[in-house]
Coordinates of N, CA and C in Angstrom, one line a residue:
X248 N 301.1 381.0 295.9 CA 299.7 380.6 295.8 C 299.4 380.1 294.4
X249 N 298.6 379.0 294.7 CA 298.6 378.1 293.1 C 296.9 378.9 292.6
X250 N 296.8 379.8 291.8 CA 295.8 380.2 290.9 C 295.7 379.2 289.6
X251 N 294.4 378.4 289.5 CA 294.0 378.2 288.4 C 293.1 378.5 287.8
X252 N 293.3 379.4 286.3 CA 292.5 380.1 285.4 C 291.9 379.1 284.7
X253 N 290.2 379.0 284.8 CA 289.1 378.3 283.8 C 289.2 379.1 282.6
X254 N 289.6 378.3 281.5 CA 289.6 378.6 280.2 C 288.3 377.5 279.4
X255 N 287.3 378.8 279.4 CA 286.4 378.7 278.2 C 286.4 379.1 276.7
X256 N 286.0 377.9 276.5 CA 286.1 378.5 274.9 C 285.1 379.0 274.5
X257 N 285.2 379.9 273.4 CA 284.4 380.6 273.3 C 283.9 380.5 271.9
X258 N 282.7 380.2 271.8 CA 282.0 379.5 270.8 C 281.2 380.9 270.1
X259 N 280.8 380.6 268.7 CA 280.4 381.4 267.7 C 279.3 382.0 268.3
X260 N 278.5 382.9 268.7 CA 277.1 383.4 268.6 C 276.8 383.6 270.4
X261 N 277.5 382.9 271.4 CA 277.3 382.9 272.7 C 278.4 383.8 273.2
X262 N 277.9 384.3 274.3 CA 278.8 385.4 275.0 C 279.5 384.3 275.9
X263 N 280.5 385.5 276.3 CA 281.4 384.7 277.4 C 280.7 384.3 278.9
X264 N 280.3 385.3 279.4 CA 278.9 385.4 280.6 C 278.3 384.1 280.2
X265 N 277.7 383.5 279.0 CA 276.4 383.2 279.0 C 277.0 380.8 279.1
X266 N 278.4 381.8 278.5 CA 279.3 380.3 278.4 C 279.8 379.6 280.0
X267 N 279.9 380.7 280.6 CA 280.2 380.2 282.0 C 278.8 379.9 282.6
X268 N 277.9 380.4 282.5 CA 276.8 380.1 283.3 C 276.7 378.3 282.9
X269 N 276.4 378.3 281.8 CA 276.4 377.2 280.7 C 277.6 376.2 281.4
X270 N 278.5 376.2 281.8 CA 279.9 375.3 282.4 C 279.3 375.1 283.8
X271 N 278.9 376.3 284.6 CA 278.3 376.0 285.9 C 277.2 375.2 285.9
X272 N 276.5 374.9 285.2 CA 275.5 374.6 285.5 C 275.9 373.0 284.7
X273 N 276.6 372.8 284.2 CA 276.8 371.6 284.0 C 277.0 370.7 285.2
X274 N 278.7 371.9 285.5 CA 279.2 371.8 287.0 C 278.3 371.5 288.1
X275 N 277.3 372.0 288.7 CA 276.3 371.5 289.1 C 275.6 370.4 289.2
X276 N 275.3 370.0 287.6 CA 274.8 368.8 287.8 C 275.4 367.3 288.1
X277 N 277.1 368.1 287.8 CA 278.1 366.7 287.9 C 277.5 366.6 289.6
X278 N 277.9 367.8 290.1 CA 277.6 367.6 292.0 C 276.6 366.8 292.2
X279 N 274.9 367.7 291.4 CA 273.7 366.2 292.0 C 274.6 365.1 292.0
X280 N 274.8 364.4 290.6 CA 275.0 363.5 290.1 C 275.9 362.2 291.0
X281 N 276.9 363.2 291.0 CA 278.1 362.5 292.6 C 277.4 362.6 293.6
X282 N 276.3 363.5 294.4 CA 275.8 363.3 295.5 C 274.9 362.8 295.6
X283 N 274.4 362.1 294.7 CA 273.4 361.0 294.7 C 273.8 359.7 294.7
X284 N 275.2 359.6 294.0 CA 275.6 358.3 294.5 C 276.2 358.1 296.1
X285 N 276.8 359.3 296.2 CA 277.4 359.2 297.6 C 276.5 358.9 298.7
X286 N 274.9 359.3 298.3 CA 274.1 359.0 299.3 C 273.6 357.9 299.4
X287 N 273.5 357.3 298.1 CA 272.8 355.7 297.9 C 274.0 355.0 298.8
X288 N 275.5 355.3 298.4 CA 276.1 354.2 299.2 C 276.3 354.4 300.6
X289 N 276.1 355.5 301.1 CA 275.7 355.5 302.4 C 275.0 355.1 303.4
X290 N 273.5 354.8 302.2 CA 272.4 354.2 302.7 C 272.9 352.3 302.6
X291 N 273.4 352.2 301.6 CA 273.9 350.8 301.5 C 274.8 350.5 302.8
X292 N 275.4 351.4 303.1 CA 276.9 351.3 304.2 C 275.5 350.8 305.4
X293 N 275.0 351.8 305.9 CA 274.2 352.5 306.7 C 272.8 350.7 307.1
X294 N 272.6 350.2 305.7 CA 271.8 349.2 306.0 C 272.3 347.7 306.2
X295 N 273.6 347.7 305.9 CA 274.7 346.5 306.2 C 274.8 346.9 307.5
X296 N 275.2 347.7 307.9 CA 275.5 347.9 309.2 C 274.6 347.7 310.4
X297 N 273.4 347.9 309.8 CA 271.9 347.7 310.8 C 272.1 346.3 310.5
X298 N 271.6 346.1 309.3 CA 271.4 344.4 309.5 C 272.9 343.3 310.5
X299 N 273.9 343.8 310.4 CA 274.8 343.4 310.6 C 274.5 343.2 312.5
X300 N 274.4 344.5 312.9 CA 274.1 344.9 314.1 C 272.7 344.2 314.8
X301 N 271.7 344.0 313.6 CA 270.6 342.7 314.2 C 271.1 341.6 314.7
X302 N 271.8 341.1 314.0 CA 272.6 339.7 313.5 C 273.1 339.4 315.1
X303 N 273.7 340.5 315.5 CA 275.0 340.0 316.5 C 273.8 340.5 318.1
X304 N 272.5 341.4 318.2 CA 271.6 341.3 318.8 C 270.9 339.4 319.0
X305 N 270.9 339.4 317.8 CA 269.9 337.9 317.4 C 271.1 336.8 318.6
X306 N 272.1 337.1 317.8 CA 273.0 335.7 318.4 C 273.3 335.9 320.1
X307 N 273.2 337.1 320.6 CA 273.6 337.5 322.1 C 272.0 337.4 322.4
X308 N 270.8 336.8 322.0 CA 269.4 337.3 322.7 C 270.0 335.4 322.6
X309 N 270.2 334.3 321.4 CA 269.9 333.3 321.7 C 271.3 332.2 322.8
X310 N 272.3 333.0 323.1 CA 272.8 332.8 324.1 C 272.4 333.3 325.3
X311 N 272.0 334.4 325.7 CA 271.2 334.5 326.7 C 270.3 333.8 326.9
X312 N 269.6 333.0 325.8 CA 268.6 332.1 326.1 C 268.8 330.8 326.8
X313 N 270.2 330.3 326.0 CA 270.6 329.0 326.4 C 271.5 329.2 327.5
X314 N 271.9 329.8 328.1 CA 272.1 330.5 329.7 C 270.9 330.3 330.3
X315 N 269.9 331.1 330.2 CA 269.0 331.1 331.2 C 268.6 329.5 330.7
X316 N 268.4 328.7 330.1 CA 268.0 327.5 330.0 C 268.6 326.7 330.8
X317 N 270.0 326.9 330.5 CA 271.4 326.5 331.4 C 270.7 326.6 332.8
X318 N 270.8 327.8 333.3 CA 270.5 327.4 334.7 C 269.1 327.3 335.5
X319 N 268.0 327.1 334.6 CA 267.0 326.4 335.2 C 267.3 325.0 334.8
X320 N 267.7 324.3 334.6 CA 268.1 323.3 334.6 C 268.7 323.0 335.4
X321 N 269.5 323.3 335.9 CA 270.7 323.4 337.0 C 269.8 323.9 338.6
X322 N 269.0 324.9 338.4 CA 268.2 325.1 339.6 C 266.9 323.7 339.6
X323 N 266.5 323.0 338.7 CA 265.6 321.9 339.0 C 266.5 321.0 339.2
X324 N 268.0 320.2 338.7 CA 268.7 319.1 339.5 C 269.4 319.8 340.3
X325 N 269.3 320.5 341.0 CA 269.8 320.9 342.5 C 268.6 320.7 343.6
X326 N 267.3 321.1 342.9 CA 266.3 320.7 344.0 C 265.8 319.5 344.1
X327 N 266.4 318.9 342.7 CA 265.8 317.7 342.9 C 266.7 316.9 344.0
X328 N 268.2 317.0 343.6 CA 269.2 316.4 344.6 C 268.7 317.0 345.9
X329 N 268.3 318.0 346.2 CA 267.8 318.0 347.6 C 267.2 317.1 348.2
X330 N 265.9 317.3 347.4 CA 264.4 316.3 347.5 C 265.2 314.6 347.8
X331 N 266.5 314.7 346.9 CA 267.1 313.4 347.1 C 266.8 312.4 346.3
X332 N 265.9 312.6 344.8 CA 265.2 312.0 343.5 C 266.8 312.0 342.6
X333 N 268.1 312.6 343.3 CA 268.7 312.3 342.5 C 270.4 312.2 343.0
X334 N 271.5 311.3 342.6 CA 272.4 310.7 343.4 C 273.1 312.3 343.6
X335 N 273.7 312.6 345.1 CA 274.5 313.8 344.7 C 275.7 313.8 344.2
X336 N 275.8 315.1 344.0 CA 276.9 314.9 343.0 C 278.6 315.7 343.7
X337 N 279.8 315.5 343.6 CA 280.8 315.7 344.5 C 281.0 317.6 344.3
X338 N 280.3 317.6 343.0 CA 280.3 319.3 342.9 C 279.3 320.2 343.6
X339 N 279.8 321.4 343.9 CA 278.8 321.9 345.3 C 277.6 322.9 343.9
X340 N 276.8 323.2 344.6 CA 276.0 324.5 343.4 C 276.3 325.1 343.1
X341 N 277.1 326.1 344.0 CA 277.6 327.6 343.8 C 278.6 327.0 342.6
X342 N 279.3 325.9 342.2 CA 280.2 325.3 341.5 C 279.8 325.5 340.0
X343 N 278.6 325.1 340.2 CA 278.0 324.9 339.0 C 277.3 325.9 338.7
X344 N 276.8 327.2 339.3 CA 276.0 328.0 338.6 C 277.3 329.6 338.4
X345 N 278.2 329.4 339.2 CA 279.5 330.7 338.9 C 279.4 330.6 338.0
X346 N 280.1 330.0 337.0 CA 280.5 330.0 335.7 C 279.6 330.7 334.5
X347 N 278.3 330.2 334.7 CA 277.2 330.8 334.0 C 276.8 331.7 334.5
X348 N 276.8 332.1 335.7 CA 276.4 333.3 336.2 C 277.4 334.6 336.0
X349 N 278.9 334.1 335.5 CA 279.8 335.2 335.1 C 279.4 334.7 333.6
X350 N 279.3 334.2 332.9 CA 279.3 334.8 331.5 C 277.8 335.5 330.9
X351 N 276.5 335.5 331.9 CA 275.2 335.9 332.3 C 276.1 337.2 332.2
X352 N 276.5 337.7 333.5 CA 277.0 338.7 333.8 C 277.8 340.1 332.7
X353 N 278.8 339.4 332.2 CA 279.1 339.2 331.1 C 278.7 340.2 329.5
X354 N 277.5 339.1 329.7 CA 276.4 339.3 328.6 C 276.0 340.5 328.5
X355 N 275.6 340.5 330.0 CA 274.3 342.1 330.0 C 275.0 343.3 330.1
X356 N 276.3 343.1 330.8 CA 277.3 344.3 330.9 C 277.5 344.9 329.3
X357 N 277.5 343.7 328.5 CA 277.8 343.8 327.3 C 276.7 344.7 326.1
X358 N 275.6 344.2 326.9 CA 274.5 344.8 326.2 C 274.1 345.7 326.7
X359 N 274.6 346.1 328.0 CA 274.2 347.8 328.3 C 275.2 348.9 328.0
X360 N 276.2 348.1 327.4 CA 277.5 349.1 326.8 C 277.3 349.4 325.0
X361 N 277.1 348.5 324.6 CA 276.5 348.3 323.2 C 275.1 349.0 322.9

């Protein structure tokens, strides 16, 4: 077993008792001192991380957007090719809305897991 003995020196006019208390409490304030920094960068870690975490919210809210834009667009020239306002096209609907409806899909799976 590795013992290591604190060697205080021992100064003119102060007791030994009074010199350790005096080291501890130094000792002490090294600790605030370190745990004040530890916490600030914590809170730094802690606030990159939020912001960071908006960021990637923001960009998956404005792809969901341009999805659902995607396919109202796609549900008005589908009705419109019904109506017959527009030439049809050799691709069937269900053609055209899978694709966006799996990465839709996708999306939200994504955001109920996150």
């Amino acid at each position: 077993m590795n013992s290591r003995k604190v060697v205080i020196p021992v100064t003119s006019g102060i007791s030994e008792p009074e010199q350790a208390f005096e080291e501890i409490g130094r000792l002490e304030e090294e600790i605030r001192i370190r745990l004040a920094e530890v916490e600030r960068r914590a809170k730094d870690i802690i606030a990159e991380a939020e912001e960071k975490a908006a960021d990637l919210v923001r960009q998956e809210e404005l792809r969901l957007d341009e999805i659902s834009n995607s396919l109202d667009d796609l549900a008005c020239g589908t009705s419109r090719e019904a109506a017959g306002s527009i030439a049809s096209s050799p691709t069937l609907p269900h053609e055209l809305f899978e694709p966006l409806a799996l990465e839709l899909f996708d999306l939200l799976v994504k955001g109920e897991q996150g």
